[in-house]
JSON list of C-alpha atoms in Angstrom, two decimals:
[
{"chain": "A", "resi": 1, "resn": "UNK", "atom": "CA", "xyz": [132.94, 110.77, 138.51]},
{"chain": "A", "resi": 2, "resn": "UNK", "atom": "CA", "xyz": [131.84, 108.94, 142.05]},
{"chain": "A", "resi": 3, "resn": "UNK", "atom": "CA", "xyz": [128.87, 107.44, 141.99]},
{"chain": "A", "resi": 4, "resn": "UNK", "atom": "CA", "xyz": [128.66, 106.74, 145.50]},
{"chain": "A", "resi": 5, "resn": "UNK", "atom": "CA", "xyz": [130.47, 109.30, 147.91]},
{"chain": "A", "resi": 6, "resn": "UNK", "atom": "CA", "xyz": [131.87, 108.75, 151.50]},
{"chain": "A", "resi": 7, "resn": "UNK", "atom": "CA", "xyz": [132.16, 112.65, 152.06]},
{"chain": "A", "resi": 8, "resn": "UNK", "atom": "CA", "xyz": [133.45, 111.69, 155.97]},
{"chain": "A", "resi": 9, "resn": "UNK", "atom": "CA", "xyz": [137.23, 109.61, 155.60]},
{"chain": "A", "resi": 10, "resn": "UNK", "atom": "CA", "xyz": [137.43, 109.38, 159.66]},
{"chain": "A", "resi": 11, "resn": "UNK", "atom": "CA", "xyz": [135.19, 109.06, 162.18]},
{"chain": "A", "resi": 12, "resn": "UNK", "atom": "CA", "xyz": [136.28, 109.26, 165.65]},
{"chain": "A", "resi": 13, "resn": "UNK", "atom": "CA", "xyz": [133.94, 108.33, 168.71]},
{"chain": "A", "resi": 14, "resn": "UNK", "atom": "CA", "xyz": [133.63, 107.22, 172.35]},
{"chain": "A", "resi": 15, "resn": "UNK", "atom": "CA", "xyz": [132.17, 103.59, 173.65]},
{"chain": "A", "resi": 16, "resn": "UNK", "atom": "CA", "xyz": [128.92, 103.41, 174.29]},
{"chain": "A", "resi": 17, "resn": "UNK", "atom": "CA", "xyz": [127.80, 106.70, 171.83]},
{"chain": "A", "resi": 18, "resn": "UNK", "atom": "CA", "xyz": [126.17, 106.06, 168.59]},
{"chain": "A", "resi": 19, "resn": "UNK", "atom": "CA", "xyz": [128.38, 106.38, 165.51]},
{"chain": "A", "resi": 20, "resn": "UNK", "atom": "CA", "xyz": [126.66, 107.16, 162.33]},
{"chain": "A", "resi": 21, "resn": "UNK", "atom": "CA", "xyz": [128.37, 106.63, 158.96]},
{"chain": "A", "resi": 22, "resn": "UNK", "atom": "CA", "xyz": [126.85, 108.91, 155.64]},
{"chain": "A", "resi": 23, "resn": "UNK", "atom": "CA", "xyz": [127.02, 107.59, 152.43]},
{"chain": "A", "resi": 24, "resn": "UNK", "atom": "CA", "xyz": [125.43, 109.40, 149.05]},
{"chain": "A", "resi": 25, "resn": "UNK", "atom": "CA", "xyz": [125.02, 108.83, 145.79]},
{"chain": "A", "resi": 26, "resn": "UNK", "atom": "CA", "xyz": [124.36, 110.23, 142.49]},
{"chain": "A", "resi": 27, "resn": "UNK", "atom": "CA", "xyz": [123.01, 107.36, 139.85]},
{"chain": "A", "resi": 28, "resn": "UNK", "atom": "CA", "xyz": [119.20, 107.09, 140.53]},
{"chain": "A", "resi": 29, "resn": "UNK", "atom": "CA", "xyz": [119.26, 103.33, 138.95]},
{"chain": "A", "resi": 30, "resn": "UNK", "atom": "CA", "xyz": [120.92, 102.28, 141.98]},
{"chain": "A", "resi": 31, "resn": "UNK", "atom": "CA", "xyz": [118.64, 99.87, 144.14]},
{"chain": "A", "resi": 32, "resn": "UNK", "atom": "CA", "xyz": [120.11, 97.79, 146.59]},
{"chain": "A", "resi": 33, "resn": "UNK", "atom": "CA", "xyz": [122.90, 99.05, 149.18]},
{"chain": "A", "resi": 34, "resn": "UNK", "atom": "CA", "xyz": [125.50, 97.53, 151.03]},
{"chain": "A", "resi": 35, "resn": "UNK", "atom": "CA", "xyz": [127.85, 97.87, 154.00]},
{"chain": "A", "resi": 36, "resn": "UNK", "atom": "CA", "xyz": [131.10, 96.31, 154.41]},
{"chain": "A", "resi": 37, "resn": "UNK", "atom": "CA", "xyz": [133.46, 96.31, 157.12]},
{"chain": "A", "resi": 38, "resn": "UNK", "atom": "CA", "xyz": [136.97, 96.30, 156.67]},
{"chain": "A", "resi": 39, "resn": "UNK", "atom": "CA", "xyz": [139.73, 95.57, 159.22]},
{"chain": "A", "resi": 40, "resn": "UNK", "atom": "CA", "xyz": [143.71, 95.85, 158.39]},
{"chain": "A", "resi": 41, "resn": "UNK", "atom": "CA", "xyz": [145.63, 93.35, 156.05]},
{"chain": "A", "resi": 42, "resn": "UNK", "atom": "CA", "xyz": [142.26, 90.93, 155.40]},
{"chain": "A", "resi": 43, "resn": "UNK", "atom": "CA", "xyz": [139.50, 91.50, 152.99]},
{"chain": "A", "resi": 44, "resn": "UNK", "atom": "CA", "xyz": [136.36, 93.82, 153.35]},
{"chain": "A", "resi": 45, "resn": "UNK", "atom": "CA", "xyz": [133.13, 91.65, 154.56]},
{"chain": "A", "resi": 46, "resn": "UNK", "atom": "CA", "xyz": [129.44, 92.14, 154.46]},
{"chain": "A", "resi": 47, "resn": "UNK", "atom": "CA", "xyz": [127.76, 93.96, 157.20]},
{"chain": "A", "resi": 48, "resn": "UNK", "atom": "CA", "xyz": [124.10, 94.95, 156.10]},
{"chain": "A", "resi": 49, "resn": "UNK", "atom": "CA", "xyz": [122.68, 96.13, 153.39]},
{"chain": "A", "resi": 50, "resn": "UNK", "atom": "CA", "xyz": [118.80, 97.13, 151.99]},
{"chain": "A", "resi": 51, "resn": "UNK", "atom": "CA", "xyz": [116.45, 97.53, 149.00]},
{"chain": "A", "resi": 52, "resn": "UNK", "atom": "CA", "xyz": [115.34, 100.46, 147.47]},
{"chain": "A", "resi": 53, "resn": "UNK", "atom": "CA", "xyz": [112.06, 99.14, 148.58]},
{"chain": "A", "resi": 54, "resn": "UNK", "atom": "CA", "xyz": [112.66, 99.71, 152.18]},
{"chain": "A", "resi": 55, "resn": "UNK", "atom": "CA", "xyz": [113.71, 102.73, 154.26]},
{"chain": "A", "resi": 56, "resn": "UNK", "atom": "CA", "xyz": [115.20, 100.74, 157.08]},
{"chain": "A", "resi": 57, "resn": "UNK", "atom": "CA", "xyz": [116.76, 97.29, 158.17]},
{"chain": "A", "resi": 58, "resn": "UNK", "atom": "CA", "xyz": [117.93, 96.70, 161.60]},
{"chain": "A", "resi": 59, "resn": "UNK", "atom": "CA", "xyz": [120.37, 93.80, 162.25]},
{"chain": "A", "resi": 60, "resn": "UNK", "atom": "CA", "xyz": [121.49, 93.64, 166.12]},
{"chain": "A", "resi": 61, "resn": "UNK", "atom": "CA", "xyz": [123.38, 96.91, 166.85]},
{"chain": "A", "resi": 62, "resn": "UNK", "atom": "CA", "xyz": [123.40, 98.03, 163.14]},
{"chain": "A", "resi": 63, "resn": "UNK", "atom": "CA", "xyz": [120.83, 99.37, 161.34]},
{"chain": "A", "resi": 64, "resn": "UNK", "atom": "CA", "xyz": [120.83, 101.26, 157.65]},
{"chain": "A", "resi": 65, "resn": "UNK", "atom": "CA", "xyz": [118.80, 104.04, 156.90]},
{"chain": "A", "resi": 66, "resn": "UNK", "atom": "CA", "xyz": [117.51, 105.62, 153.13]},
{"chain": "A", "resi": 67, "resn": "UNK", "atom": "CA", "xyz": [116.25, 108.18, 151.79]},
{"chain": "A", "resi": 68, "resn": "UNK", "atom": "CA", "xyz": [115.93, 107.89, 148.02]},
{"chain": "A", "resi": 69, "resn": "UNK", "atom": "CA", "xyz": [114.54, 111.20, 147.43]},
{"chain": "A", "resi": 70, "resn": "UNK", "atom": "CA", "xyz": [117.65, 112.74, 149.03]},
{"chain": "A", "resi": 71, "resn": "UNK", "atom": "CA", "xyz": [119.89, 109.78, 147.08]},
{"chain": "A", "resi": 72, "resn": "UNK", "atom": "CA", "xyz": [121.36, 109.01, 151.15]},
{"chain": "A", "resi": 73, "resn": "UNK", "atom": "CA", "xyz": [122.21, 106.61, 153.49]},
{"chain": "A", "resi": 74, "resn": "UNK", "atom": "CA", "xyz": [123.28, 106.07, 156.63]},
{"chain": "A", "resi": 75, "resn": "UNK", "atom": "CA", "xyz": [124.71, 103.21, 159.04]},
{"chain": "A", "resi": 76, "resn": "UNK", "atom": "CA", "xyz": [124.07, 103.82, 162.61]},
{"chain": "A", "resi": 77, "resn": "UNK", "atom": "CA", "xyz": [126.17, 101.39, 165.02]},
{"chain": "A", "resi": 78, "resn": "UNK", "atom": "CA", "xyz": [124.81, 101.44, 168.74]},
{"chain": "A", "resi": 79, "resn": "UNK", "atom": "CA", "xyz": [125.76, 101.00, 171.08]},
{"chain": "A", "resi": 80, "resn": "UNK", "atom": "CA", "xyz": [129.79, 101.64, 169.68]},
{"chain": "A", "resi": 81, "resn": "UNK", "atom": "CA", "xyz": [132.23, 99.13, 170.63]},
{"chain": "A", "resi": 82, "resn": "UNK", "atom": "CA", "xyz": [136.16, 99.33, 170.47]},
{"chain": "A", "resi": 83, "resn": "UNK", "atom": "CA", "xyz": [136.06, 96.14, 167.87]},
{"chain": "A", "resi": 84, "resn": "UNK", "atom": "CA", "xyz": [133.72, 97.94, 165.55]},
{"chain": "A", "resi": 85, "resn": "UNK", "atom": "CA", "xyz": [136.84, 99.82, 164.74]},
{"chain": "A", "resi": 86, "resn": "UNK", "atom": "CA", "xyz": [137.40, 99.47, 161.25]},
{"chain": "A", "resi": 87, "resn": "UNK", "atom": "CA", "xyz": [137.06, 100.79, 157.54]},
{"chain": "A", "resi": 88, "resn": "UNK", "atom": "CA", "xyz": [133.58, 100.97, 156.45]},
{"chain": "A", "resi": 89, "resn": "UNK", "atom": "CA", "xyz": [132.52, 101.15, 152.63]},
{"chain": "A", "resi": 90, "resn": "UNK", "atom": "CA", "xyz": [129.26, 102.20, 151.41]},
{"chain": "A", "resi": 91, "resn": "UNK", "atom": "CA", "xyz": [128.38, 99.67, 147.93]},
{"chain": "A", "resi": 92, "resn": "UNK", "atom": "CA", "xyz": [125.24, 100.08, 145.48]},
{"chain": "A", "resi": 93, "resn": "UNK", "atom": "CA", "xyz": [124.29, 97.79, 142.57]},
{"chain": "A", "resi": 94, "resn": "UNK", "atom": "CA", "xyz": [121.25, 98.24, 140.18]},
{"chain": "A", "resi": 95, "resn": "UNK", "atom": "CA", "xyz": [119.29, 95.85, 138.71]},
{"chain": "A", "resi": 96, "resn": "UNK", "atom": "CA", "xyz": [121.21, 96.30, 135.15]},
{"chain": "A", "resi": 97, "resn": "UNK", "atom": "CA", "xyz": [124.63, 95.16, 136.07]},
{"chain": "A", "resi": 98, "resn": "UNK", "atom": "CA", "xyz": [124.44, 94.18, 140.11]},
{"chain": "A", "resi": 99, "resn": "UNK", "atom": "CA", "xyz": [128.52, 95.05, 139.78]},
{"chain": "A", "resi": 100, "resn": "UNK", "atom": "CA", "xyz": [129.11, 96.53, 143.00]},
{"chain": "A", "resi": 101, "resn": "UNK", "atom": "CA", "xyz": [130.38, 100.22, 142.88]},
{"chain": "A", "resi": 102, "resn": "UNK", "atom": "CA", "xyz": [131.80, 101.33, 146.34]},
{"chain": "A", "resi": 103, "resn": "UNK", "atom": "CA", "xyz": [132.79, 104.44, 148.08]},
{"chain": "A", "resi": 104, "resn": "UNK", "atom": "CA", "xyz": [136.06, 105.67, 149.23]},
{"chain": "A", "resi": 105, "resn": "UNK", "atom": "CA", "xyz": [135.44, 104.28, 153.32]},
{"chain": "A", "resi": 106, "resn": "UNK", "atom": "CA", "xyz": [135.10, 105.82, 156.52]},
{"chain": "A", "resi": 107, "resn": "UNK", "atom": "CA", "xyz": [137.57, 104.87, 158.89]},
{"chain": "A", "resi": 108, "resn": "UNK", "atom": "CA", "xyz": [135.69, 104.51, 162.25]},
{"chain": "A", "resi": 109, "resn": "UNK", "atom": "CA", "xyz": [137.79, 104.82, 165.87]},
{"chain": "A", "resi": 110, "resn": "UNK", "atom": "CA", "xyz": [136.11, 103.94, 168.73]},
{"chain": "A", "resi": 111, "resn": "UNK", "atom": "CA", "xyz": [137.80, 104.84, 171.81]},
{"chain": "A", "resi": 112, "resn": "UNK", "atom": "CA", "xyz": [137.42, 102.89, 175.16]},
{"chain": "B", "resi": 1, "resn": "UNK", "atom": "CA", "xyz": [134.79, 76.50, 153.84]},
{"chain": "B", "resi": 2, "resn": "UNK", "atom": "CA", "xyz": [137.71, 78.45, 152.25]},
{"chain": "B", "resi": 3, "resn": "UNK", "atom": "CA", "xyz": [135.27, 80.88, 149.97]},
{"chain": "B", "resi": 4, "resn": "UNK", "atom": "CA", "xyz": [137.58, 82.94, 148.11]},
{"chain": "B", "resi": 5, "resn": "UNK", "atom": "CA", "xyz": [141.01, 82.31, 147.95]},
{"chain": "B", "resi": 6, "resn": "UNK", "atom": "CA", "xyz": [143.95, 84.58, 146.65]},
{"chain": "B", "resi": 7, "resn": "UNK", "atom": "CA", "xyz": [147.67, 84.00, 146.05]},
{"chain": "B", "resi": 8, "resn": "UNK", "atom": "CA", "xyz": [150.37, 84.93, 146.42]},
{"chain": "B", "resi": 9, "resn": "UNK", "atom": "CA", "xyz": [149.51, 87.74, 149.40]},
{"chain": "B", "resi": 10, "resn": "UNK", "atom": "CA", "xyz": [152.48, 89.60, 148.95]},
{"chain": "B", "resi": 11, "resn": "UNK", "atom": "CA", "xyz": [154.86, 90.50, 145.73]},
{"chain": "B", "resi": 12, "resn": "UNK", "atom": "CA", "xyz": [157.20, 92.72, 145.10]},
{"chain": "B", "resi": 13, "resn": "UNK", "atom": "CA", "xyz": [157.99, 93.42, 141.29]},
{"chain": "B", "resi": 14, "resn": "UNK", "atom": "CA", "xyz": [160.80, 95.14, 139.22]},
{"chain": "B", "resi": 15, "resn": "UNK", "atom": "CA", "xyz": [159.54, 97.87, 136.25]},
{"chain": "B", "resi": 16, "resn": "UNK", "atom": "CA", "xyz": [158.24, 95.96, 133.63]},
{"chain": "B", "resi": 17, "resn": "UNK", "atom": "CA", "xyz": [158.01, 92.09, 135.47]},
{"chain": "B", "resi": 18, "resn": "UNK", "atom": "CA", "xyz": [155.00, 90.40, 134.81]},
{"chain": "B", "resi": 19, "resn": "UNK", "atom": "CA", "xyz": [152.79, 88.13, 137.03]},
{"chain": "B", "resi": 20, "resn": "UNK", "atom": "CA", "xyz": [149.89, 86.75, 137.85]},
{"chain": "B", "resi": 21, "resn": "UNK", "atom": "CA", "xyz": [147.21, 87.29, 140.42]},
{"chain": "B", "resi": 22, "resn": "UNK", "atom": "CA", "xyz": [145.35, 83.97, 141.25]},
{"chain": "B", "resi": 23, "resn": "UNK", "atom": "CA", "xyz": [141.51, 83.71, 142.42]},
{"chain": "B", "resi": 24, "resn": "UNK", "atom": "CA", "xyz": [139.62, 80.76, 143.05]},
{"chain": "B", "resi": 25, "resn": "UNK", "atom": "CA", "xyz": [136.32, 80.56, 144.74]},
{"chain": "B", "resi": 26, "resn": "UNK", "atom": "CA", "xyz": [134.35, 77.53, 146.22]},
{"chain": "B", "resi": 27, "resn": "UNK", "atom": "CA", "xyz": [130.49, 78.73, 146.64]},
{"chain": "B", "resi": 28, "resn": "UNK", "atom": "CA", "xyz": [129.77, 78.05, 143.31]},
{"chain": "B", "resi": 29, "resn": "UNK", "atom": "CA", "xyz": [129.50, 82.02, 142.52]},
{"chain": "B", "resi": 30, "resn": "UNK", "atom": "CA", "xyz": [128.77, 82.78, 138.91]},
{"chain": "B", "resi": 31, "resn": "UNK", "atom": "CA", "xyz": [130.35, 86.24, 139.13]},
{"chain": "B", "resi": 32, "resn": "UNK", "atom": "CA", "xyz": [133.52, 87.14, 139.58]},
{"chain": "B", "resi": 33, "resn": "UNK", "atom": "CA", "xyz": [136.01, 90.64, 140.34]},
{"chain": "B", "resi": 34, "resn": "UNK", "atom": "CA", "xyz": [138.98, 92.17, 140.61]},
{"chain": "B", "resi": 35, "resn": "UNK", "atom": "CA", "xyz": [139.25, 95.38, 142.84]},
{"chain": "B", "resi": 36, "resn": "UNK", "atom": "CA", "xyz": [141.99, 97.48, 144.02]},
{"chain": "B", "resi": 37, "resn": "UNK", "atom": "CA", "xyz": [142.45, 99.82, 146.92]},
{"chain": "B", "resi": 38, "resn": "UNK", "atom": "CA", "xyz": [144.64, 102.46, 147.03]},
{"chain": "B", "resi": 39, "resn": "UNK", "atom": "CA", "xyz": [144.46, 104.88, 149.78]},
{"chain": "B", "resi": 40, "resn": "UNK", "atom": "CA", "xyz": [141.91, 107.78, 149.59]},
{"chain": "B", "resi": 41, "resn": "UNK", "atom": "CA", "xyz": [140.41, 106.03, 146.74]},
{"chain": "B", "resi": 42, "resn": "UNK", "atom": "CA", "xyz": [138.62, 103.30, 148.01]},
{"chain": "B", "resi": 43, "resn": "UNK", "atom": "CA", "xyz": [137.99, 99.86, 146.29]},
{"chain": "B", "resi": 44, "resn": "UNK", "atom": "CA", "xyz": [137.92, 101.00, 142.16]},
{"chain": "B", "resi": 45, "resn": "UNK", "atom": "CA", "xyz": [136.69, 97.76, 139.72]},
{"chain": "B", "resi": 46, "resn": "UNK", "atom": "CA", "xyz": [139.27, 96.72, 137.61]},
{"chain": "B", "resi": 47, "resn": "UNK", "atom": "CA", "xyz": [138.21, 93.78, 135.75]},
{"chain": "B", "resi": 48, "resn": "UNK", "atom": "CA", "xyz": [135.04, 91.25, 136.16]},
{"chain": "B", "resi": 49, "resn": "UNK", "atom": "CA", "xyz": [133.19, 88.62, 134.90]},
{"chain": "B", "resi": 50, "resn": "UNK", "atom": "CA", "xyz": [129.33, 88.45, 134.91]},
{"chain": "B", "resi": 51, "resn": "UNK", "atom": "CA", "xyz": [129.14, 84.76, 133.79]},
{"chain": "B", "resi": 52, "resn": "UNK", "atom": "CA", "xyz": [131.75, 82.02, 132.98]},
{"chain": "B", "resi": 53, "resn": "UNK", "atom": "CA", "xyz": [133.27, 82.86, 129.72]},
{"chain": "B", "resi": 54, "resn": "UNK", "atom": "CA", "xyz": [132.58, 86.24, 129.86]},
{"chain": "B", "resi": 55, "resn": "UNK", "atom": "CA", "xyz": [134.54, 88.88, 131.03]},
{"chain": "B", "resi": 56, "resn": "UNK", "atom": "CA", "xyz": [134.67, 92.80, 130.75]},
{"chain": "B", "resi": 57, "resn": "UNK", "atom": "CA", "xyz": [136.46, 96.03, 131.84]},
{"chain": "B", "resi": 58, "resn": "UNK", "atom": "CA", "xyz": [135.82, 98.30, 134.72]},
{"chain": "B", "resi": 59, "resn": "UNK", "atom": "CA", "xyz": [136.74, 101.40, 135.96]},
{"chain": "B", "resi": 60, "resn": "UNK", "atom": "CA", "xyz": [140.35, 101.06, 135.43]},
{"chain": "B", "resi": 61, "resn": "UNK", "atom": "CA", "xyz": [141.55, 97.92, 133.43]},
{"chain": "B", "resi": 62, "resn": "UNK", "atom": "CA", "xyz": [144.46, 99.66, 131.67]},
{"chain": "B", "resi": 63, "resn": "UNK", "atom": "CA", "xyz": [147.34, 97.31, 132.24]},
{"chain": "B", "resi": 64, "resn": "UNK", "atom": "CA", "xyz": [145.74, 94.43, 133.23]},
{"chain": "B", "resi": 65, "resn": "UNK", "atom": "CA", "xyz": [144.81, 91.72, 131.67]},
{"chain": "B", "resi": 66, "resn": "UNK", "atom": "CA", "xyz": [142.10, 88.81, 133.08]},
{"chain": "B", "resi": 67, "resn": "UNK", "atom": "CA", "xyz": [141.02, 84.86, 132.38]},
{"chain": "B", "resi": 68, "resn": "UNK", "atom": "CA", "xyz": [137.76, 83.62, 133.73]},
{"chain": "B", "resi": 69, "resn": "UNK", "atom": "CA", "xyz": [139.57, 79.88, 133.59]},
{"chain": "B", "resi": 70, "resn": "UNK", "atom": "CA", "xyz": [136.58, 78.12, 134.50]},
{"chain": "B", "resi": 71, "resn": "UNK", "atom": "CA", "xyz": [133.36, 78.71, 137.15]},
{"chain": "B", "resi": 72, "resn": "UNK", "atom": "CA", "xyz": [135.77, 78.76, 139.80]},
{"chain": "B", "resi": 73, "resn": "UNK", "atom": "CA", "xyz": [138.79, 80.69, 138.58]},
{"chain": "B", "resi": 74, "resn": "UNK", "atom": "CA", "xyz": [139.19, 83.92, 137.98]},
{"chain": "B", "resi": 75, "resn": "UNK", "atom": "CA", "xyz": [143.18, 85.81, 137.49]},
{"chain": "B", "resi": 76, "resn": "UNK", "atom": "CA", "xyz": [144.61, 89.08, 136.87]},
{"chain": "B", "resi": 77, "resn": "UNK", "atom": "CA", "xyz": [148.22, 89.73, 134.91]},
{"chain": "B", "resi": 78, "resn": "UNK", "atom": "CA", "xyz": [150.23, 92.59, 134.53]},
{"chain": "B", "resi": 79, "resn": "UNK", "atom": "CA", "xyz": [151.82, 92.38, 131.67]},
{"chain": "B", "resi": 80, "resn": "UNK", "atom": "CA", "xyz": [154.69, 95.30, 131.97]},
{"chain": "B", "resi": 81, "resn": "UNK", "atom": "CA", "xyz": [154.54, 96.00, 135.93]},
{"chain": "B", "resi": 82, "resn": "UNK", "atom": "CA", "xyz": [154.49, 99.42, 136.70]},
{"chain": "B", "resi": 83, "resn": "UNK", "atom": "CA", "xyz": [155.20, 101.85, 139.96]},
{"chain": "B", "resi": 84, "resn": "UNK", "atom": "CA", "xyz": [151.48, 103.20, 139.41]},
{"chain": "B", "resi": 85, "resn": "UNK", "atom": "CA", "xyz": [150.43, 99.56, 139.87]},
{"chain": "B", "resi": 86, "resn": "UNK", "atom": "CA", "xyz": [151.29, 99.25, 143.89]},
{"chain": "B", "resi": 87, "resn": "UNK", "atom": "CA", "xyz": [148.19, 98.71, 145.72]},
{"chain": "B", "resi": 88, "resn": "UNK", "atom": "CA", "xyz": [146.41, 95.92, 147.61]},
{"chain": "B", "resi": 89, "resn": "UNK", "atom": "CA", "xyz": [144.32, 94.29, 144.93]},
{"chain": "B", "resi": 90, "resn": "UNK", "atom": "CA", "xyz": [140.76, 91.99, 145.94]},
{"chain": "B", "resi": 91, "resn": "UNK", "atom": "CA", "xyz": [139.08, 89.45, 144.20]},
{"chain": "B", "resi": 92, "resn": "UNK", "atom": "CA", "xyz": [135.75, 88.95, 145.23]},
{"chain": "B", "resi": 93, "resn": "UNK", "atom": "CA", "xyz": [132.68, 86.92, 144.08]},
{"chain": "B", "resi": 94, "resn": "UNK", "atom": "CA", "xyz": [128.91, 87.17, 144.46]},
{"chain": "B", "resi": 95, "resn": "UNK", "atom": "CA", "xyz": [125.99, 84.60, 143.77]},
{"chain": "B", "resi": 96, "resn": "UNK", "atom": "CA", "xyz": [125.15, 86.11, 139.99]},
{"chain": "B", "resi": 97, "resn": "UNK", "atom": "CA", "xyz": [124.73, 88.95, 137.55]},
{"chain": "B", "resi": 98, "resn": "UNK", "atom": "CA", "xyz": [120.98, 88.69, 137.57]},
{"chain": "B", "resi": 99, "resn": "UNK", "atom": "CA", "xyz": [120.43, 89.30, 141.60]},
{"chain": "B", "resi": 100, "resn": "UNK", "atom": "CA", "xyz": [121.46, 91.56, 144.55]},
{"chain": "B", "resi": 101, "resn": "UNK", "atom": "CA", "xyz": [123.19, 89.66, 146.90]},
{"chain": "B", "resi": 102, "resn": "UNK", "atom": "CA", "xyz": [126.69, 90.56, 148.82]},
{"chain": "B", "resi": 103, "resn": "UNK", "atom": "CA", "xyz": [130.14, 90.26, 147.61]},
{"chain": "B", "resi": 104, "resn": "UNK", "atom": "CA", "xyz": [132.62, 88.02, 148.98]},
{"chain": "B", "resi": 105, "resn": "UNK", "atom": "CA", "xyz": [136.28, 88.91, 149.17]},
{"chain": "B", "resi": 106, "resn": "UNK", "atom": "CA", "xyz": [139.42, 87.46, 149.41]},
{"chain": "B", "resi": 107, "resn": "UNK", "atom": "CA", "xyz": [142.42, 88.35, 152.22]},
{"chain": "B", "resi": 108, "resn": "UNK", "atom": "CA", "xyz": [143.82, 90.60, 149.36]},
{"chain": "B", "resi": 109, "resn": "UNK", "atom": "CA", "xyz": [147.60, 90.77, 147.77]},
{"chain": "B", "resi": 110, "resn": "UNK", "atom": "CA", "xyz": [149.66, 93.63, 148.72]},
{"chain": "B", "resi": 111, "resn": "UNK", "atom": "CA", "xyz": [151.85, 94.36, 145.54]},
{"chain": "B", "resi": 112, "resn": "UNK", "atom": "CA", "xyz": [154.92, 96.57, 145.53]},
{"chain": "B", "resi": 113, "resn": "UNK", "atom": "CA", "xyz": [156.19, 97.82, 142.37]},
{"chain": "B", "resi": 114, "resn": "UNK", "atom": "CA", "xyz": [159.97, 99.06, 142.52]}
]
């Protein structure tokens, strides 16, 4: 059973526009999230990530959303750029084990 | 800085080879993982270990076998190779069991299994 769900596997948008990446999950023990970027043939990399504690952190153009009552996130990435195209996973880790359980990805296109 | 490092990159197997899937990291991470992504499914835990001289299985360890070697060396085997086992597999490392911080992965080895 997935504990953390990328419901979305593509995600196609234009330069410029916002793109917003969803990410849920189901285990309530869960406290600290994470996004990673992924490009072709080389290993998935950190991008931001955010305690239970807080409902937002902004880092340049991305910024992470939560709402633990509705067990959600979000990454927003604004403006889009054509190298933010990639493969993003969603991650959480609790407290109890901090082993990182990721989602399935969203692959994002932006178009020039 | 090399952080983690994983070799070979690319294998192909017969049925029923064996190998081994090196890991070494440099950051002096306490915890160490295997992953592997297969499409649609995302990066699934295979192996890890919280501490060294501990290790333990994850979400699908059947087949595999692992040996935390020492702080900085953690490997994979397949025993019998099978089809089922073609995927990219990752071995990443974070700071320790007993905090949040990010993973870091390797480049990843693309096994085939014919």
């Amino acid at each position: 059973d997935q504990q953390v769900k990328q419901n979305s596997p593509s995600l196609s948008v234009q330069e410029g526009r916002i793109s917003i990446l969803n990410c849920d999950y189901t285990n309530s023990m869960f406290d600290y999230f994470l996004w990673y970027k992924k490009y072709p043939a080389e290993g998935p990399t950190f991008l931001i990530s955010i305690s239970s504690i807080k409902d937002k952190n902004e880092d340049g153009r991305f910024t992470v959303f939560l709402n633990k009552s509705a067990k959600h996130l979000s990454l927003h990435i604004v403006p889009s750029q054509p190298g933010d195209s990639a493969v993003y996973f969603c991650a959480a880790q609790h407290r109890g084990s901090y082993i990182p359980t990721f989602g399935r990805g969203t692959s994002l296109i932006v178009h020039p | 800085n090399a952080g983690v490092t994983q070799t070979p990159k690319f294998q192909v197997l017969k049925t029923g080879q064996s190998m081994t899937l090196q890991c070494a990291q440099d950051m002096n991470h306490n915890s160490m993982y295997w992953y592997r992504q297969d499409p649609g499914m995302g990066l699934r835990l295979i192996y890890y270990s919280a501490s060294e001289g501990t290790t333990d299985k994850g979400e699908v360890p059947n087949g595999y076998n692992v040996s935390r070697l020492n702080k900085r060396e953690f490997s994979l085997r397949l025993e019998s190779a099978a089809p089922s086992q073609t995927s990219v597999y990752f071995c990443a490392s974070t700071l320790g069991a007993l905090m949040n911080t990010e993973a870091f992965f390797g480049q990843g080895t693309r096994l085939t299994v014919v």
